[in-house]
Amino acid sequence: MARRKSIHIGEFKHANPIPNASRIGNLMMSGVILGRDPATGAMPKRIEDQCANMFVHMKAIVEAGGGSTDDIIKMTVWLQDRTQRAPVNAEWLKMFPDEHSRPARHALQMNMEGGALVQCDFTAVID
């Protein structure tokens, strides 16, 4: 049996031959998570819609790996325009409402392709 386990979710696949996340023991790390519409695969025009989809995908990935959003310890967010953090914060507060139990987060600016305005990855520790 392989030590490393690939995590896949059906509604959000990478174009390249890589899983949505990988887990070894209790540590899980995701690949990049975009805000594509899970039903159509299209990239929404609005950052608010991309953020909402991105957080839905993140939740589905951590759950597919046997955890929950409570297990996420670090999240990195890349924004086309780093001043556009308000839509990320809105979804962040929905997913992590307890100010005493939130993951660490880092936001960076990056030029993205394909209409992407935001993307993320995360690390989770699953007991």
XYZ file of N, CA, C and O in Angstrom:
508
model
N 0.846 -1.184 0.000
C 0.000 0.000 0.000
C 0.888 1.242 0.000
O 1.882 1.319 0.710
N 0.510 2.221 -0.787
C 1.277 3.459 -0.898
C 1.189 4.268 0.391
O 0.143 4.338 1.023
N 2.292 4.868 0.756
C 2.322 5.736 1.940
C 1.561 7.030 1.672
O 0.873 7.544 2.536
N 1.708 7.532 0.457
C 1.058 8.784 0.066
C -0.274 8.452 -0.597
O -0.371 7.533 -1.391
N -1.295 9.248 -0.281
C -2.618 9.042 -0.868
C -3.029 10.291 -1.634
O -3.044 11.395 -1.083
N -3.383 10.111 -2.904
C -3.890 11.214 -3.724
C -5.357 11.447 -3.401
O -6.123 10.501 -3.258
N -5.738 12.709 -3.306
C -7.120 13.099 -3.013
C -7.706 13.730 -4.269
O -7.121 14.657 -4.830
N -8.859 13.212 -4.697
C -9.549 13.736 -5.880
C -10.994 14.039 -5.523
O -11.620 13.310 -4.751
N -11.511 15.125 -6.077
C -12.954 15.374 -6.003
C -13.456 15.473 -7.434
O -12.762 15.985 -8.310
N -14.639 14.975 -7.677
C -15.154 14.890 -9.034
C -15.464 16.215 -9.690
O -15.238 16.393 -10.885
N -15.950 17.183 -8.924
C -16.420 18.428 -9.531
C -15.318 19.440 -9.822
O -15.560 20.468 -10.413
N -14.107 19.157 -9.427
C -13.014 20.103 -9.632
C -11.751 19.325 -9.927
O -11.163 18.737 -9.036
N -11.358 19.288 -11.183
C -10.171 18.537 -11.582
C -9.131 19.477 -12.169
O -9.464 20.477 -12.786
N -7.884 19.116 -11.992
C -6.787 19.852 -12.609
C -6.661 19.458 -14.072
O -6.959 18.322 -14.445
N -6.186 20.381 -14.886
C -5.943 20.082 -16.295
C -4.739 19.151 -16.440
O -4.680 18.352 -17.366
N -3.792 19.240 -15.518
C -2.605 18.395 -15.545
C -2.843 17.140 -14.717
O -3.772 17.092 -13.915
N -1.998 16.110 -14.877
C -2.216 14.845 -14.162
C -1.769 14.902 -12.708
O -0.844 14.206 -12.289
N -2.417 15.754 -11.934
C -2.100 15.878 -10.514
C -3.395 15.831 -9.710
O -4.461 16.219 -10.194
N -3.329 15.356 -8.474
C -4.532 15.301 -7.645
C -4.887 16.678 -7.084
O -4.090 17.607 -7.152
N -6.069 16.775 -6.499
C -6.459 18.012 -5.822
C -5.634 18.229 -4.557
O -5.380 19.361 -4.164
N -5.236 17.133 -3.924
C -4.420 17.201 -2.715
C -3.692 15.876 -2.557
O -3.998 14.899 -3.252
N -2.767 15.866 -1.608
C -2.039 14.653 -1.288
C -1.925 14.568 0.227
O -1.758 15.590 0.907
N -2.009 13.326 0.735
C -1.956 13.128 2.182
C -0.950 12.037 2.525
O -0.936 10.981 1.900
N -0.122 12.331 3.524
C 0.753 11.342 4.139
C 0.494 11.431 5.637
O 0.664 12.501 6.234
N 0.076 10.324 6.210
C -0.249 10.327 7.636
C -1.350 11.333 7.916
O -2.384 11.342 7.261
N -1.107 12.220 8.878
C -2.138 13.202 9.227
C -1.941 14.553 8.527
O -2.681 15.490 8.786
N -0.967 14.644 7.611
C -0.684 15.895 6.909
C -1.261 15.851 5.496
O -0.996 14.917 4.737
N -2.031 16.855 5.153
C -2.600 16.956 3.811
C -2.278 18.328 3.250
O -2.414 19.346 3.941
N -1.831 18.341 1.985
C -1.544 19.599 1.299
C -2.274 19.590 -0.032
O -2.243 18.592 -0.756
N -2.909 20.709 -0.340
C -3.642 20.800 -1.596
C -2.745 21.326 -2.700
O -1.701 21.932 -2.438
N -3.192 21.107 -3.922
C -2.636 21.819 -5.057
C -3.369 23.145 -5.153
O -4.134 23.518 -4.257
N -3.175 23.844 -6.252
C -3.857 25.121 -6.430
C -5.367 24.888 -6.576
O -5.810 23.910 -7.181
N -6.136 25.774 -5.970
C -7.593 25.701 -6.024
C -8.098 26.984 -6.660
O -7.882 28.076 -6.135
N -8.752 26.843 -7.792
C -9.313 27.980 -8.520
C -10.791 28.139 -8.196
O -11.399 27.262 -7.594
N -11.366 29.221 -8.673
C -12.767 29.521 -8.411
C -13.702 29.163 -9.555
O -14.724 29.817 -9.744
N -13.371 28.117 -10.306
C -14.252 27.703 -11.409
C -15.599 27.241 -10.883
O -15.694 26.674 -9.806
N -16.618 27.472 -11.684
C -17.967 27.008 -11.348
C -17.951 25.485 -11.343
O -17.573 24.872 -12.338
N -18.368 24.834 -10.241
C -18.303 23.374 -10.179
C -19.255 22.691 -11.165
O -18.995 21.569 -11.584
N -20.320 23.342 -11.556
C -21.295 22.730 -12.473
C -20.863 22.846 -13.935
O -21.007 21.903 -14.710
N -20.296 24.002 -14.309
C -19.997 24.245 -15.722
C -18.507 24.204 -16.041
O -18.131 24.053 -17.206
N -17.658 24.392 -15.044
C -16.227 24.475 -15.273
C -15.776 25.840 -15.765
O -14.595 26.082 -15.969
N -16.727 26.750 -15.952
C -16.404 28.095 -16.438
C -15.852 28.949 -15.296
O -16.189 28.748 -14.129
N -15.019 29.908 -15.677
C -14.464 30.840 -14.694
C -15.392 32.048 -14.615
O -15.562 32.765 -15.601
N -16.028 32.274 -13.468
C -16.889 33.450 -13.333
C -16.102 34.742 -13.542
O -14.906 34.791 -13.288
N -16.786 35.766 -13.971
C -16.144 37.065 -14.212
C -15.871 37.819 -12.907
O -14.894 38.525 -12.790
N -16.778 37.655 -11.926
C -16.681 38.419 -10.676
C -15.805 37.699 -9.640
O -15.928 36.492 -9.447
N -14.963 38.443 -8.955
C -14.113 37.861 -7.925
C -14.946 37.283 -6.779
O -14.575 36.275 -6.183
N -16.091 37.880 -6.490
C -16.951 37.369 -5.415
C -17.392 35.936 -5.715
O -17.416 35.077 -4.819
N -17.754 35.677 -6.974
C -18.188 34.329 -7.366
C -17.013 33.361 -7.366
O -17.151 32.205 -6.958
N -15.855 33.815 -7.825
C -14.673 32.964 -7.805
C -14.296 32.591 -6.370
O -13.956 31.439 -6.085
N -14.371 33.549 -5.458
C -14.049 33.276 -4.050
C -15.024 32.267 -3.448
O -14.600 31.330 -2.761
N -16.304 32.450 -3.705
C -17.300 31.517 -3.168
C -17.023 30.102 -3.672
O -17.026 29.142 -2.887
N -16.748 29.955 -4.958
C -16.455 28.635 -5.523
C -15.165 28.063 -4.951
O -15.091 26.866 -4.638
N -14.147 28.891 -4.806
C -12.860 28.443 -4.285
C -13.017 27.846 -2.885
O -12.482 26.781 -2.586
N -13.792 28.502 -2.026
C -13.997 27.992 -0.677
C -14.830 26.715 -0.682
O -14.589 25.809 0.124
N -15.789 26.595 -1.600
C -16.560 25.352 -1.743
C -15.628 24.213 -2.124
O -15.697 23.108 -1.565
N -14.735 24.459 -3.083
C -13.779 23.433 -3.511
C -12.839 23.052 -2.363
O -12.545 21.874 -2.154
N -12.370 24.051 -1.622
C -11.464 23.776 -0.512
C -12.133 22.864 0.519
O -11.536 21.877 0.969
N -13.368 23.155 0.855
C -14.115 22.326 1.814
C -14.280 20.908 1.288
O -14.067 19.934 2.018
N -14.638 20.766 0.022
C -14.825 19.436 -0.568
C -13.516 18.644 -0.570
O -13.511 17.432 -0.311
N -12.409 19.319 -0.847
C -11.110 18.635 -0.893
C -10.700 18.146 0.491
O -10.305 16.989 0.658
N -10.783 19.005 1.505
C -10.370 18.578 2.849
C -11.282 17.455 3.342
O -10.812 16.501 3.986
N -12.568 17.497 3.022
C -13.481 16.431 3.428
C -13.185 15.126 2.671
O -13.258 14.049 3.255
N -12.833 15.228 1.400
C -12.474 14.030 0.633
C -11.215 13.370 1.192
O -11.023 12.160 1.053
N -10.373 14.161 1.852
C -9.163 13.637 2.479
C -9.384 13.126 3.887
O -8.432 12.748 4.565
N -10.636 13.130 4.346
C -10.955 12.592 5.663
C -10.982 13.617 6.774
O -11.075 13.262 7.946
N -10.926 14.890 6.427
C -10.914 15.926 7.445
C -12.097 16.866 7.338
O -13.098 16.565 6.700
N -11.940 18.010 7.975
C -12.954 19.059 7.921
C -12.221 20.398 7.861
O -10.995 20.458 8.018
N -12.958 21.462 7.674
C -12.329 22.780 7.626
C -11.658 23.133 8.962
O -10.762 23.962 8.989
N -12.059 22.478 10.045
C -11.402 22.694 11.337
C -9.963 22.189 11.341
O -9.180 22.551 12.219
N -9.609 21.331 10.379
C -8.264 20.766 10.302
C -7.304 21.617 9.474
O -6.113 21.324 9.421
N -7.810 22.640 8.798
C -6.957 23.493 7.972
C -6.134 24.399 8.878
O -6.673 25.128 9.707
N -4.812 24.334 8.712
C -3.921 25.107 9.576
C -3.310 26.308 8.860
O -2.942 27.296 9.485
N -3.192 26.255 7.530
C -2.570 27.356 6.775
C -3.204 27.425 5.402
O -3.474 26.409 4.778
N -3.436 28.629 4.947
C -3.984 28.881 3.624
C -3.171 29.996 2.985
O -2.849 30.984 3.636
N -2.802 29.798 1.735
C -2.140 30.848 0.962
C -3.084 31.247 -0.157
O -3.653 30.385 -0.833
N -3.279 32.540 -0.323
C -4.178 33.080 -1.345
C -3.360 33.944 -2.289
O -2.549 34.760 -1.850
N -3.580 33.745 -3.587
C -2.972 34.601 -4.603
C -4.090 35.393 -5.255
O -5.129 34.824 -5.614
N -3.875 36.682 -5.388
C -4.866 37.578 -5.983
C -4.263 38.286 -7.191
O -3.087 38.676 -7.166
N -5.071 38.456 -8.211
C -4.650 39.258 -9.362
C -4.353 40.688 -8.893
O -3.402 41.307 -9.323
N -5.208 41.177 -7.980
C -5.057 42.511 -7.388
C -5.173 42.351 -5.873
O -6.257 42.090 -5.352
N -4.065 42.490 -5.183
C -4.022 42.222 -3.740
C -4.926 43.154 -2.925
O -5.262 42.838 -1.776
N -5.355 44.261 -3.494
C -6.268 45.146 -2.774
C -7.692 44.584 -2.758
O -8.552 45.130 -2.075
N -7.941 43.518 -3.495
C -9.272 42.909 -3.594
C -9.467 41.798 -2.566
O -10.026 40.746 -2.884
N -9.052 42.029 -1.331
C -9.171 40.999 -0.299
C -10.554 40.910 0.330
O -10.866 39.923 0.987
N -11.392 41.911 0.149
C -12.712 41.902 0.788
C -13.535 40.669 0.414
O -14.143 40.055 1.302
N -13.606 40.247 -0.862
C -14.365 39.035 -1.186
C -13.768 37.771 -0.552
O -14.506 36.866 -0.165
N -12.443 37.719 -0.423
C -11.808 36.593 0.265
C -12.200 36.622 1.737
O -12.593 35.603 2.315
N -12.130 37.797 2.348
C -12.473 37.924 3.764
C -13.923 37.544 4.037
O -14.225 36.941 5.069
N -14.822 37.873 3.123
C -16.244 37.537 3.313
C -16.430 36.022 3.402
O -17.126 35.521 4.304
N -15.809 35.285 2.494
C -15.921 33.817 2.512
C -15.136 33.230 3.685
O -15.556 32.244 4.289
N -14.009 33.833 4.011
C -13.179 33.420 5.143
C -13.978 33.450 6.440
O -13.954 32.510 7.229
N -14.692 34.558 6.651
C -15.472 34.704 7.882
C -16.648 33.731 7.935
O -17.034 33.283 9.015
N -17.207 33.368 6.782
C -18.271 32.351 6.752
C -17.716 30.988 7.141
O -18.341 30.241 7.891
N -16.548 30.643 6.599
C -15.969 29.327 6.860
C -15.312 29.238 8.227
O -15.335 28.195 8.876
N -14.716 30.343 8.680
C -13.978 30.361 9.948
C -14.511 31.492 10.839
O -13.824 32.492 11.067
N -15.732 31.365 11.350
C -16.341 32.469 12.104
C -15.706 32.731 13.481
O -15.794 33.843 13.976
N -15.073 31.719 14.077
C -14.506 31.867 15.418
C -13.123 32.501 15.323
O -12.159 31.866 14.876
N -12.990 33.731 15.770
C -11.715 34.432 15.679
C -10.605 33.768 16.495
O -9.425 34.052 16.294
N -10.965 32.855 17.389
C -9.980 32.150 18.204
C -9.586 30.808 17.600
O -8.803 30.066 18.192
N -10.156 30.486 16.427
C -9.855 29.208 15.783
C -9.867 29.377 14.261
O -10.726 28.851 13.564
N -8.911 30.128 13.763
C -8.763 30.336 12.321
C -7.380 29.876 11.888
O -6.416 29.991 12.648
N -7.273 29.407 10.644
C -5.941 29.069 10.130
C -5.110 30.329 9.919
O -5.651 31.433 9.833
N -3.818 30.137 9.803
C -2.952 31.227 9.357
C -3.264 31.463 7.878
O -3.734 30.556 7.173
N -3.016 32.678 7.415
C -3.287 32.984 6.002
C -2.274 33.994 5.494
O -1.867 34.891 6.221
N -1.902 33.808 4.248
C -0.957 34.703 3.599
C -1.531 35.059 2.238
O -2.031 34.180 1.521
N -1.490 36.330 1.862
C -2.010 36.774 0.563
C -0.882 37.381 -0.260
O -0.115 38.203 0.240
N -0.808 36.951 -1.514
C 0.220 37.428 -2.433
C -0.432 37.879 -3.728
O -1.487 37.378 -4.108
N 0.214 38.784 -4.404
C -0.275 39.222 -5.715
C 0.427 38.415 -6.790
O 1.625 38.141 -6.695
N -0.336 38.011 -7.817
C 0.230 37.219 -8.898
C -0.570 37.445 -10.171
O -1.795 37.530 -10.131
N 0.114 37.530 -11.271
C -0.551 37.631 -12.563
C -1.055 36.240 -12.945
O -0.270 35.310 -13.065
N -2.365 36.095 -13.104
C -2.972 34.797 -13.393
C -3.560 34.776 -14.792
O -3.875 35.817 -15.357
N -3.742 33.573 -15.302
C -4.272 33.377 -16.652
C -5.705 32.864 -16.601
O -6.200 32.465 -15.554
N -6.343 32.849 -17.753
C -7.644 32.217 -17.901
C -8.785 32.888 -17.172
O -9.767 32.244 -16.840
N -8.632 34.173 -16.885
C -9.700 34.883 -16.193
C -9.696 34.714 -14.691
O -10.571 35.230 -13.996
N -8.722 33.989 -14.151
C -8.649 33.795 -12.699
C -8.264 35.110 -12.023
O -7.354 35.806 -12.461
N -8.991 35.428 -10.970
C -8.723 36.618 -10.168
C -8.198 36.256 -8.787
O -7.652 37.093 -8.078
N -8.388 34.977 -8.397
C -7.985 34.497 -7.082
C -7.743 32.994 -7.163
O -8.386 32.296 -7.959
N -6.818 32.523 -6.361
C -6.600 31.085 -6.206
C -5.946 30.860 -4.858
O -5.433 31.801 -4.239
N -5.973 29.621 -4.381
C -5.398 29.334 -3.071
C -4.841 27.919 -3.025
O -5.057 27.117 -3.925
N -4.149 27.635 -1.943
C -3.846 26.273 -1.537
C -3.920 26.239 -0.017
O -4.058 27.288 0.623
N -3.894 25.036 0.547
C -3.992 24.931 2.003
C -3.205 23.729 2.493
O -2.897 22.798 1.748
N -2.911 23.782 3.788
C -2.320 22.660 4.517
C -3.270 22.318 5.657
O -3.774 23.213 6.331
N -3.496 21.022 5.843
C -4.366 20.566 6.933
C -3.658 19.470 7.709
O -2.874 18.691 7.147
N -3.946 19.414 9.016
C -3.478 18.354 9.894
C -4.724 17.622 10.371
O -5.565 18.198 11.056
N -4.852 16.365 9.951
C -6.066 15.584 10.199
C -5.762 14.471 11.197
O -4.916 13.615 10.948
N -6.452 14.482 12.321
C -6.244 13.433 13.339
C -7.121 12.230 13.065
O -8.146 12.283 12.477
